[in-house]
mmCIF file of C-alpha atoms and ligand atoms in Angstrom:
data_model
loop_
_atom_site.group_PDB
_atom_site.id
_atom_site.type_symbol
_atom_site.label_atom_id
_atom_site.label_comp_id
_atom_site.label_asym_id
_atom_site.label_seq_id
_atom_site.Cartn_x
_atom_site.Cartn_y
_atom_site.Cartn_z
ATOM 1 C CA MET K 1 0.000 0.000 0.000
ATOM 2 C CA THR K 2 1.325 3.444 -0.818
ATOM 3 C CA THR K 3 0.258 6.343 1.312
ATOM 4 C CA ALA K 4 1.148 9.945 0.659
ATOM 5 C CA PHE K 5 3.700 10.701 3.362
ATOM 6 C CA THR K 6 3.388 13.961 5.233
ATOM 7 C CA SER K 7 6.067 14.674 7.783
ATOM 8 C CA ARG K 8 4.769 15.068 11.315
ATOM 9 C CA ALA K 9 7.719 17.281 12.257
ATOM 10 C CA ALA K 10 6.854 20.753 13.533
ATOM 11 C CA SER K 11 7.169 23.306 10.737
ATOM 12 C CA ARG K 12 10.078 25.130 12.390
ATOM 13 C CA VAL K 13 11.954 21.802 12.486
ATOM 14 C CA ALA K 14 10.919 20.388 9.102
ATOM 15 C CA SER K 15 12.446 23.394 7.373
ATOM 16 C CA LEU K 16 15.851 22.672 8.934
ATOM 17 C CA GLY K 17 16.481 19.768 6.551
ATOM 18 C CA THR K 18 19.738 17.779 6.713
ATOM 19 C CA THR K 19 23.038 19.538 7.340
ATOM 20 C CA ILE K 20 25.339 20.051 4.383
ATOM 21 C CA PHE K 21 28.065 18.206 6.333
ATOM 22 C CA THR K 22 26.027 15.025 6.664
ATOM 23 C CA GLU K 23 25.066 15.242 3.015
ATOM 24 C CA MET K 24 28.648 15.730 1.822
ATOM 25 C CA THR K 25 30.142 13.055 4.061
ATOM 26 C CA GLU K 26 27.577 10.573 2.737
ATOM 27 C CA LEU K 27 28.370 11.631 -0.822
ATOM 28 C CA ALA K 28 32.089 11.091 -0.191
ATOM 29 C CA ALA K 29 31.425 7.585 1.191
ATOM 30 C CA ARG K 30 29.082 6.703 -1.677
ATOM 31 C CA THR K 31 31.488 7.830 -4.380
ATOM 32 C CA GLY K 32 34.719 6.704 -2.695
ATOM 33 C CA SER K 33 35.906 10.319 -2.693
ATOM 34 C CA VAL K 34 38.385 12.141 -0.504
ATOM 35 C CA ASN K 35 36.239 14.146 1.914
ATOM 36 C CA LEU K 36 37.367 17.778 2.039
ATOM 37 C CA GLY K 37 33.760 18.717 2.857
ATOM 38 C CA GLN K 38 33.310 18.113 6.577
ATOM 39 C CA GLY K 39 35.975 19.657 8.782
ATOM 40 C CA PHE K 40 37.456 16.956 10.974
ATOM 41 C CA PRO K 41 41.116 16.017 11.353
ATOM 42 C CA GLU K 42 42.581 12.657 10.383
ATOM 43 C CA THR K 43 45.013 12.560 13.282
ATOM 44 C CA ASP K 44 44.288 12.079 16.968
ATOM 45 C CA GLY K 45 44.515 14.547 19.842
ATOM 46 C CA PRO K 46 47.366 14.804 22.404
ATOM 47 C CA PRO K 47 48.346 11.316 23.690
ATOM 48 C CA ASP K 48 48.396 12.369 27.367
ATOM 49 C CA VAL K 49 44.876 13.765 27.017
ATOM 50 C CA LEU K 50 43.642 10.512 25.454
ATOM 51 C CA ALA K 51 45.350 8.606 28.282
ATOM 52 C CA ALA K 52 43.669 10.818 30.892
ATOM 53 C CA ALA K 53 40.253 10.017 29.386
ATOM 54 C CA ARG K 54 41.034 6.286 29.368
ATOM 55 C CA HIS K 55 42.128 6.532 33.002
ATOM 56 C CA ALA K 56 38.933 8.374 33.951
ATOM 57 C CA LEU K 57 36.793 5.715 32.248
ATOM 58 C CA ALA K 58 38.635 2.954 34.094
ATOM 59 C CA HIS K 59 38.457 4.699 37.457
ATOM 60 C CA GLY K 60 34.816 5.474 37.959
ATOM 61 C CA ALA K 61 34.173 8.835 36.264
ATOM 62 C CA ASN K 62 31.097 7.286 34.702
ATOM 63 C CA GLN K 63 28.113 8.839 36.454
ATOM 64 C CA TYR K 64 26.462 12.223 36.016
ATOM 65 C CA PRO K 65 28.941 15.056 36.450
ATOM 66 C CA PRO K 66 27.644 18.453 37.660
ATOM 67 C CA LEU K 67 25.394 20.193 35.127
ATOM 68 C CA ASN K 68 27.841 23.131 34.932
ATOM 69 C CA GLY K 69 30.812 20.887 34.226
ATOM 70 C CA THR K 70 33.433 19.367 36.531
ATOM 71 C CA PRO K 71 35.206 21.808 38.866
ATOM 72 C CA ALA K 72 38.592 20.920 37.294
ATOM 73 C CA LEU K 73 37.405 21.772 33.786
ATOM 74 C CA ARG K 74 35.712 25.012 34.803
ATOM 75 C CA LEU K 75 38.866 26.076 36.634
ATOM 76 C CA ALA K 76 41.047 25.181 33.628
ATOM 77 C CA ILE K 77 38.777 27.213 31.319
ATOM 78 C CA ALA K 78 38.953 30.236 33.658
ATOM 79 C CA GLN K 79 42.751 29.965 33.829
ATOM 80 C CA GLN K 80 43.097 29.563 30.069
ATOM 81 C CA ARG K 81 40.963 32.657 29.355
ATOM 82 C CA LEU K 82 42.945 34.709 31.888
ATOM 83 C CA ARG K 83 46.335 33.490 30.670
ATOM 84 C CA ARG K 84 45.671 33.982 26.965
ATOM 85 C CA TYR K 85 43.337 36.979 26.864
ATOM 86 C CA GLY K 86 43.314 38.605 30.307
ATOM 87 C CA THR K 87 39.555 38.038 30.655
ATOM 88 C CA VAL K 88 38.313 37.042 34.120
ATOM 89 C CA TYR K 89 35.538 34.490 34.755
ATOM 90 C CA ASP K 90 34.319 33.017 38.024
ATOM 91 C CA PRO K 91 34.281 29.230 37.500
ATOM 92 C CA GLU K 92 31.302 28.922 39.873
ATOM 93 C CA THR K 93 28.906 31.279 38.122
ATOM 94 C CA GLU K 94 30.367 32.454 34.824
ATOM 95 C CA ILE K 95 31.273 29.220 33.010
ATOM 96 C CA VAL K 96 29.156 26.314 31.801
ATOM 97 C CA VAL K 97 30.474 23.209 30.076
ATOM 98 C CA THR K 98 28.335 22.091 27.123
ATOM 99 C CA SER K 99 28.125 19.177 24.715
ATOM 100 C CA GLY K 100 30.231 20.862 22.074
ATOM 101 C CA ALA K 101 30.138 24.486 20.996
ATOM 102 C CA THR K 102 27.009 23.503 19.081
ATOM 103 C CA GLU K 103 25.005 23.073 22.280
ATOM 104 C CA ALA K 104 26.387 26.332 23.684
ATOM 105 C CA ILE K 105 25.370 28.252 20.548
ATOM 106 C CA THR K 106 21.868 26.804 20.249
ATOM 107 C CA ALA K 107 21.257 27.126 24.006
ATOM 108 C CA SER K 108 22.450 30.771 23.890
ATOM 109 C CA VAL K 109 19.982 31.686 21.207
ATOM 110 C CA LEU K 110 17.140 29.725 22.843
ATOM 111 C CA GLY K 111 17.994 31.109 26.258
ATOM 112 C CA LEU K 112 18.477 34.744 25.299
ATOM 113 C CA CYS K 113 15.999 35.468 22.481
ATOM 114 C CA GLU K 114 12.261 36.002 22.587
ATOM 115 C CA PRO K 115 10.256 34.906 19.550
ATOM 116 C CA GLY K 116 10.397 37.778 17.046
ATOM 117 C CA ASP K 117 13.809 39.021 18.181
ATOM 118 C CA GLU K 118 16.489 39.482 15.549
ATOM 119 C CA VAL K 119 19.870 37.772 15.533
ATOM 120 C CA LEU K 120 22.629 39.412 13.475
ATOM 121 C CA VAL K 121 25.091 37.064 11.769
ATOM 122 C CA PHE K 122 27.759 37.579 9.140
ATOM 123 C CA ASP K 123 27.020 35.919 5.810
ATOM 124 C CA PRO K 124 28.178 33.278 4.910
ATOM 125 C CA ALA K 125 27.496 31.706 8.323
ATOM 126 C CA TYR K 126 28.073 28.412 10.100
ATOM 127 C CA ASP K 127 24.874 26.439 9.609
ATOM 128 C CA SER K 128 23.861 26.127 13.254
ATOM 129 C CA TYR K 129 23.361 29.901 13.654
ATOM 130 C CA PRO K 130 20.274 30.312 11.448
ATOM 131 C CA ALA K 131 19.013 26.936 12.692
ATOM 132 C CA GLY K 132 19.283 28.091 16.330
ATOM 133 C CA ALA K 133 17.491 31.314 15.505
ATOM 134 C CA ARG K 134 14.726 29.385 13.785
ATOM 135 C CA LEU K 135 14.252 27.057 16.769
ATOM 136 C CA ALA K 136 13.973 30.118 19.015
ATOM 137 C CA GLY K 137 11.396 31.761 16.730
ATOM 138 C CA ALA K 138 13.898 34.563 16.116
ATOM 139 C CA THR K 139 14.793 36.057 12.736
ATOM 140 C CA CYS K 140 18.315 35.892 11.377
ATOM 141 C CA ARG K 141 19.567 39.089 9.729
ATOM 142 C CA ARG K 142 22.641 38.501 7.581
ATOM 143 C CA VAL K 143 25.429 41.016 7.181
ATOM 144 C CA PRO K 144 27.499 40.131 4.103
ATOM 145 C CA LEU K 145 31.256 39.663 4.249
ATOM 146 C CA ARG K 146 32.315 40.775 0.793
ATOM 147 C CA PRO K 147 34.721 38.509 -1.092
ATOM 148 C CA SER K 148 37.758 40.298 -2.476
ATOM 149 C CA PRO K 149 40.987 38.853 -3.930
ATOM 150 C CA GLY K 150 42.684 39.344 -0.540
ATOM 151 C CA GLY K 151 39.935 37.875 1.654
ATOM 152 C CA PHE K 152 36.502 38.732 2.989
ATOM 153 C CA ASP K 153 35.808 42.349 3.836
ATOM 154 C CA TYR K 154 33.869 43.571 6.840
ATOM 155 C CA ASP K 155 31.537 46.434 5.970
ATOM 156 C CA PRO K 156 30.780 48.690 8.974
ATOM 157 C CA ASP K 157 27.852 50.343 7.190
ATOM 158 C CA ALA K 158 26.246 47.015 6.327
ATOM 159 C CA LEU K 159 26.276 46.053 10.015
ATOM 160 C CA ARG K 160 24.742 49.360 11.033
ATOM 161 C CA THR K 161 22.064 49.063 8.329
ATOM 162 C CA ALA K 162 21.121 45.582 9.527
ATOM 163 C CA VAL K 163 20.433 46.683 13.120
ATOM 164 C CA THR K 164 16.762 47.371 13.932
ATOM 165 C CA PRO K 165 14.881 47.967 17.194
ATOM 166 C CA ALA K 166 14.207 44.183 17.266
ATOM 167 C CA SER K 167 17.929 43.300 17.188
ATOM 168 C CA ARG K 168 18.806 41.400 20.346
ATOM 169 C CA LEU K 169 21.940 39.434 19.716
ATOM 170 C CA LEU K 170 24.963 39.451 17.436
ATOM 171 C CA LEU K 171 26.423 36.032 16.707
ATOM 172 C CA LEU K 172 30.037 36.388 15.612
ATOM 173 C CA ASN K 173 32.567 33.750 14.631
ATOM 174 C CA THR K 174 36.296 34.479 14.583
ATOM 175 C CA PRO K 175 38.354 32.799 13.140
ATOM 176 C CA HIS K 176 35.482 32.426 10.724
ATOM 177 C CA ASN K 177 33.978 29.340 9.165
ATOM 178 C CA PRO K 178 33.562 29.076 6.175
ATOM 179 C CA THR K 179 35.689 32.032 4.963
ATOM 180 C CA GLY K 180 38.935 31.648 6.955
ATOM 181 C CA LYS K 181 38.709 35.311 7.994
ATOM 182 C CA VAL K 182 40.240 36.397 11.298
ATOM 183 C CA PHE K 183 38.595 39.633 12.447
ATOM 184 C CA THR K 184 41.146 42.352 13.195
ATOM 185 C CA HIS K 185 41.296 44.518 16.301
ATOM 186 C CA ASP K 186 39.852 47.495 14.398
ATOM 187 C CA GLU K 187 36.983 45.450 12.996
ATOM 188 C CA LEU K 188 36.171 44.035 16.433
ATOM 189 C CA ALA K 189 36.377 47.511 17.989
ATOM 190 C CA ASP K 190 33.836 48.710 15.425
ATOM 191 C CA ILE K 191 31.565 45.726 16.110
ATOM 192 C CA ALA K 192 31.875 46.413 19.854
ATOM 193 C CA GLU K 193 30.846 50.009 19.264
ATOM 194 C CA VAL K 194 27.667 48.826 17.484
ATOM 195 C CA CYS K 195 26.892 46.342 20.282
ATOM 196 C CA VAL K 196 27.262 48.996 22.967
ATOM 197 C CA ARG K 197 25.321 51.639 21.042
ATOM 198 C CA HIS K 198 22.386 49.298 20.362
ATOM 199 C CA ASN K 199 22.573 47.351 23.620
ATOM 200 C CA LEU K 200 23.184 44.028 21.849
ATOM 201 C CA ILE K 201 24.365 40.827 23.477
ATOM 202 C CA ALA K 202 27.326 39.310 21.596
ATOM 203 C CA VAL K 203 27.690 35.543 21.362
ATOM 204 C CA VAL K 204 31.166 34.871 19.994
ATOM 205 C CA ASP K 205 32.061 31.470 18.607
ATOM 206 C CA GLU K 206 35.821 31.066 19.046
ATOM 207 C CA VAL K 207 36.203 27.330 18.324
ATOM 208 C CA TYR K 208 39.226 28.105 16.099
ATOM 209 C CA GLU K 209 40.803 30.432 18.698
ATOM 210 C CA TYR K 210 44.211 28.696 18.511
ATOM 211 C CA LEU K 211 44.228 28.196 14.752
ATOM 212 C CA VAL K 212 45.423 31.542 13.378
ATOM 213 C CA TYR K 213 48.241 31.631 10.846
ATOM 214 C CA ASP K 214 51.165 33.724 9.608
ATOM 215 C CA GLY K 215 51.789 35.218 13.049
ATOM 216 C CA ARG K 216 48.263 36.617 13.450
ATOM 217 C CA LYS K 217 46.694 37.010 16.894
ATOM 218 C CA HIS K 218 43.230 35.927 17.932
ATOM 219 C CA ILE K 219 41.436 38.730 19.761
ATOM 220 C CA THR K 220 38.477 37.970 21.962
ATOM 221 C CA LEU K 221 35.613 40.467 21.658
ATOM 222 C CA ALA K 222 34.925 40.195 25.409
ATOM 223 C CA SER K 223 38.245 41.961 26.099
ATOM 224 C CA LEU K 224 37.223 45.168 24.307
ATOM 225 C CA PRO K 225 35.806 48.192 26.168
ATOM 226 C CA GLY K 226 32.150 47.844 27.119
ATOM 227 C CA MET K 227 31.974 44.172 26.069
ATOM 228 C CA ALA K 228 32.838 42.102 29.176
ATOM 229 C CA ASP K 229 29.325 42.272 30.557
ATOM 230 C CA ARG K 230 27.475 41.766 27.265
ATOM 231 C CA THR K 231 29.528 38.962 25.664
ATOM 232 C CA LEU K 232 29.093 35.233 25.909
ATOM 233 C CA THR K 233 32.238 33.545 24.601
ATOM 234 C CA VAL K 234 31.896 30.022 23.234
ATOM 235 C CA SER K 235 34.666 27.555 22.485
ATOM 236 C CA SER K 236 35.340 23.838 22.426
ATOM 237 C CA ALA K 237 38.031 21.176 22.600
ATOM 238 C CA GLY K 238 37.138 19.838 19.145
ATOM 239 C CA LYS K 239 39.300 22.001 16.887
ATOM 240 C CA SER K 240 41.980 23.092 19.372
ATOM 241 C CA PHE K 241 42.925 19.542 20.333
ATOM 242 C CA SER K 242 41.728 17.496 17.325
ATOM 243 C CA LEU K 243 38.967 15.927 19.434
ATOM 244 C CA THR K 244 35.910 16.743 17.344
ATOM 245 C CA GLY K 245 34.155 13.519 18.375
ATOM 246 C CA TRP K 246 34.340 14.306 22.080
ATOM 247 C CA LYS K 247 31.859 17.171 21.844
ATOM 248 C CA VAL K 248 33.131 19.025 24.892
ATOM 249 C CA GLY K 249 32.534 22.766 24.666
ATOM 250 C CA TRP K 250 31.803 25.695 26.974
ATOM 251 C CA ALA K 251 30.377 29.186 27.302
ATOM 252 C CA CYS K 252 31.820 31.943 29.499
ATOM 253 C CA GLY K 253 30.229 35.275 30.355
ATOM 254 C CA ALA K 254 28.238 37.351 32.825
ATOM 255 C CA THR K 255 26.253 35.283 35.334
ATOM 256 C CA ASP K 256 22.836 36.039 33.826
ATOM 257 C CA LEU K 257 23.997 35.107 30.306
ATOM 258 C CA VAL K 258 25.548 31.840 31.485
ATOM 259 C CA SER K 259 22.445 31.098 33.571
ATOM 260 C CA ALA K 260 20.286 31.396 30.467
ATOM 261 C CA VAL K 261 22.463 28.767 28.746
ATOM 262 C CA ARG K 262 22.330 26.510 31.818
ATOM 263 C CA SER K 263 18.544 26.760 31.964
ATOM 264 C CA VAL K 264 18.307 25.367 28.435
ATOM 265 C CA LYS K 265 21.077 22.840 28.938
ATOM 266 C CA GLN K 266 19.437 21.291 31.976
ATOM 267 C CA TYR K 267 16.550 20.149 29.790
ATOM 268 C CA THR K 268 18.475 19.233 26.650
ATOM 269 C CA THR K 269 21.514 17.235 27.774
ATOM 270 C CA PHE K 270 21.600 18.069 31.530
ATOM 271 C CA ALA K 271 25.322 17.212 31.638
ATOM 272 C CA THR K 272 28.261 16.545 29.312
ATOM 273 C CA ALA K 273 30.336 13.330 29.033
ATOM 274 C CA ALA K 274 31.879 12.742 32.495
ATOM 275 C CA PRO K 275 35.120 10.897 31.648
ATOM 276 C CA LEU K 276 36.170 13.435 29.020
ATOM 277 C CA GLN K 277 35.955 16.620 31.037
ATOM 278 C CA ASP K 278 39.047 16.421 33.228
ATOM 279 C CA ALA K 279 41.053 15.212 30.229
ATOM 280 C CA VAL K 280 40.032 18.417 28.436
ATOM 281 C CA ALA K 281 41.088 20.347 31.559
ATOM 282 C CA LEU K 282 44.542 18.792 31.142
ATOM 283 C CA ALA K 283 44.624 19.810 27.473
ATOM 284 C CA LEU K 284 43.744 23.414 28.327
ATOM 285 C CA SER K 285 46.364 23.604 31.085
ATOM 286 C CA ASP K 286 49.267 21.752 29.484
ATOM 287 C CA GLY K 287 48.469 21.672 25.765
ATOM 288 C CA GLU K 288 49.944 24.976 24.513
ATOM 289 C CA ALA K 289 53.036 23.358 22.939
ATOM 290 C CA TRP K 290 50.934 20.624 21.319
ATOM 291 C CA VAL K 291 48.558 23.193 19.816
ATOM 292 C CA ALA K 292 51.463 25.331 18.594
ATOM 293 C CA GLU K 293 52.683 22.333 16.637
ATOM 294 C CA LEU K 294 49.183 21.665 15.290
ATOM 295 C CA ARG K 295 48.993 25.305 14.178
ATOM 296 C CA GLY K 296 52.265 24.945 12.253
ATOM 297 C CA THR K 297 51.133 21.715 10.630
ATOM 298 C CA LEU K 298 47.790 23.201 9.607
ATOM 299 C CA GLN K 299 49.483 26.269 8.148
ATOM 300 C CA SER K 300 51.714 24.111 6.001
ATOM 301 C CA ASN K 301 48.737 21.910 5.023
ATOM 302 C CA ARG K 302 46.867 25.051 4.014
ATOM 303 C CA ASP K 303 49.749 26.088 1.773
ATOM 304 C CA MET K 304 50.069 22.635 0.275
ATOM 305 C CA LEU K 305 46.366 22.460 -0.585
ATOM 306 C CA ALA K 306 46.464 26.019 -1.964
ATOM 307 C CA ARG K 307 49.280 25.040 -4.333
ATOM 308 C CA GLY K 308 47.317 21.958 -5.477
ATOM 309 C CA LEU K 309 44.156 23.977 -6.085
ATOM 310 C CA GLU K 310 46.021 26.679 -7.993
ATOM 311 C CA ALA K 311 47.683 23.999 -10.132
ATOM 312 C CA GLY K 312 44.181 22.606 -10.780
ATOM 313 C CA GLY K 313 43.096 25.978 -12.210
ATOM 314 C CA LEU K 314 41.359 27.515 -9.164
ATOM 315 C CA ASN K 315 42.070 30.880 -7.550
ATOM 316 C CA VAL K 316 42.671 30.540 -3.835
ATOM 317 C CA VAL K 317 41.609 33.223 -1.361
ATOM 318 C CA PRO K 318 44.178 33.349 1.477
ATOM 319 C CA ALA K 319 42.877 31.725 4.722
ATOM 320 C CA GLU K 320 43.921 33.611 7.854
ATOM 321 C CA GLY K 321 42.688 31.012 10.334
ATOM 322 C CA GLY K 322 40.558 27.920 10.920
ATOM 323 C CA TYR K 323 40.243 24.701 8.934
ATOM 324 C CA PHE K 324 39.089 25.905 5.510
ATOM 325 C CA LEU K 325 40.307 27.452 2.280
ATOM 326 C CA GLN K 326 38.103 29.305 -0.154
ATOM 327 C CA ALA K 327 38.824 28.940 -3.852
ATOM 328 C CA SER K 328 37.121 30.464 -6.849
ATOM 329 C CA VAL K 329 36.113 28.204 -9.734
ATOM 330 C CA ALA K 330 35.397 31.180 -12.012
ATOM 331 C CA ARG K 331 38.120 29.995 -14.424
ATOM 332 C CA ALA K 332 36.879 26.365 -14.478
ATOM 333 C CA ASN K 333 34.564 25.289 -17.237
ATOM 334 C CA VAL K 334 31.392 25.142 -15.095
ATOM 335 C CA PRO K 335 28.488 27.555 -14.514
ATOM 336 C CA ASP K 336 29.137 27.967 -10.788
ATOM 337 C CA ALA K 337 30.528 26.407 -7.611
ATOM 338 C CA LEU K 338 27.370 24.394 -6.976
ATOM 339 C CA GLU K 339 27.771 22.589 -10.277
ATOM 340 C CA TYR K 340 31.521 22.226 -9.730
ATOM 341 C CA CYS K 341 30.900 20.500 -6.373
ATOM 342 C CA ARG K 342 28.203 18.284 -7.897
ATOM 343 C CA LEU K 343 30.593 17.064 -10.581
ATOM 344 C CA LEU K 344 33.778 16.892 -8.538
ATOM 345 C CA PRO K 345 33.142 13.518 -6.807
ATOM 346 C CA TYR K 346 32.422 11.848 -10.135
ATOM 347 C CA ARG K 347 35.205 13.469 -12.157
ATOM 348 C CA SER K 348 37.967 13.690 -9.552
ATOM 349 C CA LYS K 349 36.772 11.683 -6.509
ATOM 350 C CA VAL K 350 36.965 14.710 -4.254
ATOM 351 C CA VAL K 351 34.167 16.220 -2.155
ATOM 352 C CA ALA K 352 34.056 19.922 -1.229
ATOM 353 C CA ILE K 353 31.252 22.315 -0.261
ATOM 354 C CA PRO K 354 29.930 25.228 -2.346
ATOM 355 C CA THR K 355 30.231 28.312 -0.135
ATOM 356 C CA GLN K 356 26.729 29.406 -1.081
ATOM 357 C CA ALA K 357 25.438 26.514 1.086
ATOM 358 C CA PHE K 358 26.330 28.767 4.054
ATOM 359 C CA ALA K 359 24.878 31.948 2.614
ATOM 360 C CA GLU K 360 21.465 33.552 2.446
ATOM 361 C CA HIS K 361 22.337 35.391 -0.751
ATOM 362 C CA SER K 362 24.193 33.007 -3.029
ATOM 363 C CA ARG K 363 25.269 35.537 -5.663
ATOM 364 C CA PRO K 364 28.365 37.062 -4.034
ATOM 365 C CA TYR K 365 29.658 33.562 -3.261
ATOM 366 C CA ALA K 366 28.475 31.784 -6.424
ATOM 367 C CA SER K 367 31.957 30.912 -7.669
ATOM 368 C CA LEU K 368 33.449 29.944 -4.290
ATOM 369 C CA VAL K 369 34.132 26.483 -2.886
ATOM 370 C CA ARG K 370 35.141 25.613 0.692
ATOM 371 C CA PHE K 371 37.894 22.994 0.980
ATOM 372 C CA ALA K 372 38.958 21.568 4.368
ATOM 373 C CA PHE K 373 42.742 21.438 4.899
ATOM 374 C CA CYS K 374 42.630 19.829 8.377
ATOM 375 C CA LYS K 375 43.683 16.531 6.759
ATOM 376 C CA ALA K 376 46.880 14.507 6.604
ATOM 377 C CA PRO K 377 49.485 15.759 4.084
ATOM 378 C CA ARG K 378 49.171 12.499 2.115
ATOM 379 C CA THR K 379 45.423 13.131 1.702
ATOM 380 C CA LEU K 380 46.075 16.649 0.463
ATOM 381 C CA ALA K 381 48.756 15.392 -1.937
ATOM 382 C CA GLU K 382 46.243 12.857 -3.255
ATOM 383 C CA VAL K 383 43.714 15.653 -3.819
ATOM 384 C CA SER K 384 46.281 17.690 -5.751
ATOM 385 C CA ASP K 385 46.919 14.667 -8.000
ATOM 386 C CA ARG K 386 43.219 14.102 -8.546
ATOM 387 C CA LEU K 387 42.452 17.726 -9.365
ATOM 388 C CA SER K 388 45.138 18.077 -11.958
ATOM 389 C CA PRO K 389 44.146 18.269 -14.776
ATOM 390 C CA SER K 390 40.946 19.682 -13.330
ATOM 391 C CA LEU K 391 37.431 20.269 -14.596
HETATM 392 N N1 PMP G 401 31.252 26.622 15.349
HETATM 393 C C1 PMP G 401 31.989 26.543 14.239
HETATM 394 C C2 PMP G 401 32.353 27.789 13.526
HETATM 395 C C3 PMP G 401 32.407 25.298 13.761
HETATM 396 O O1 PMP G 401 33.127 25.211 12.651
HETATM 397 C C4 PMP G 401 32.035 24.141 14.473
HETATM 398 C C5 PMP G 401 32.466 22.794 13.994
HETATM 399 N N2 PMP G 401 33.410 22.342 14.884
HETATM 400 C C6 PMP G 401 31.270 24.283 15.628
HETATM 401 C C7 PMP G 401 30.889 25.530 16.035
HETATM 402 C C8 PMP G 401 30.823 23.098 16.415
HETATM 403 O O2 PMP G 401 31.709 22.796 17.411
HETATM 404 P P1 PMP G 401 31.507 21.479 18.304
HETATM 405 O O3 PMP G 401 31.908 20.329 17.483
HETATM 406 O O4 PMP G 401 32.370 21.713 19.492
HETATM 407 O O5 PMP G 401 30.055 21.421 18.660
HETATM 408 N N1 LIG G 402 32.378 22.262 11.841
HETATM 409 C C1 LIG G 402 32.456 21.265 10.808
HETATM 410 C C2 LIG G 402 32.544 21.946 9.454
HETATM 411 O O1 LIG G 402 32.309 23.124 9.312
HETATM 412 C C3 LIG G 402 31.269 20.342 10.758
HETATM 413 C C4 LIG G 402 30.612 19.966 12.010
HETATM 414 C C5 LIG G 402 29.353 19.183 11.720
HETATM 415 O O2 LIG G 402 29.375 18.226 10.956
HETATM 416 N N2 LIG G 402 28.269 19.603 12.299
HETATM 417 O O3 LIG G 402 32.860 21.268 8.518
#
């Protein structure tokens, strides 16, 4: 018997669809392609951190930890923020451990926005930002980052034009996925000025905080004048320590902002994986040298992939931070990046993501493709071989 199938999902959920990462990872598996779509590393995290997690599993850290996170992890987060950025958080009231940055971001939007509020995000945006806004009944207003040969330009007027009386929250990501942009001090100072002037809360996703290249510095928005009390800073162990499958993240900020996240968290996950938390505390306390090496490796991987893409006829936009390179396919013999990415697995056995998948307005990004370079050098060498001669 065939029945017409109507989804019983709530409309705000049905419209979320399947994430581009799931789709692309399945496509890579189906076509036997190298997966430069989803950003996850091919090498493991620090051995002593893995050993600490194994030890915790074997020695009873297997029941509910505190909702806020273990005391050792909250203390390590507070110390890391103070040491690196000079920002001060009370581990008792101003930090909450979450199941990845993803939970922190969605819980922030759910916990801080009323239905009808507006959330400002830079376009293109990481996919969970508009999804979080939608779940909260809020509206996402996109502020375009304009592609230029040297990178992606912040436009102060575009941000100011996007603000309305309904604007509640600005959701910023630096280093930025998918563009590779690292916001400069001047850009962040301008964004801070807008937040203060319009009384906006800033939620800043800093999951790539350690991964900035060519001697750049990551600046945390919370450290700028007027921002400490209105900023919720989100990060995670996934990218910093190549532990994306652990899903241990956190949010730090003023007590009322963190409380709003906790209120949501207590009814979504309640607590985050017990045996992993103190291992992440160890990574944050002792992992600086390990991450410095990772940063160097990623920078050289970025350069290697860039050379391969250029040799394959693409124009690479320099990536300042993060896991991803942007490359223009304008010179390839295809109508746009969407078509290029559709054909690529079949012609070259490589999967990548069209940048417009992250954007509300596809036109400015129509020729751009996001390639992940957080892979082993041999994988990137293989991609270079497969792309040359290219489409
Ligand atoms: N924000 C950005 C910008 C990301 O690229 C990712 C993917 N790691 C996340 C958040 C999600 O982080 P997590 O895996 O810790 O939930
Ligand atoms: N952050 C990863 C990326 O941008 C994907 C994470 C996920 O699959 N949700 O590729």
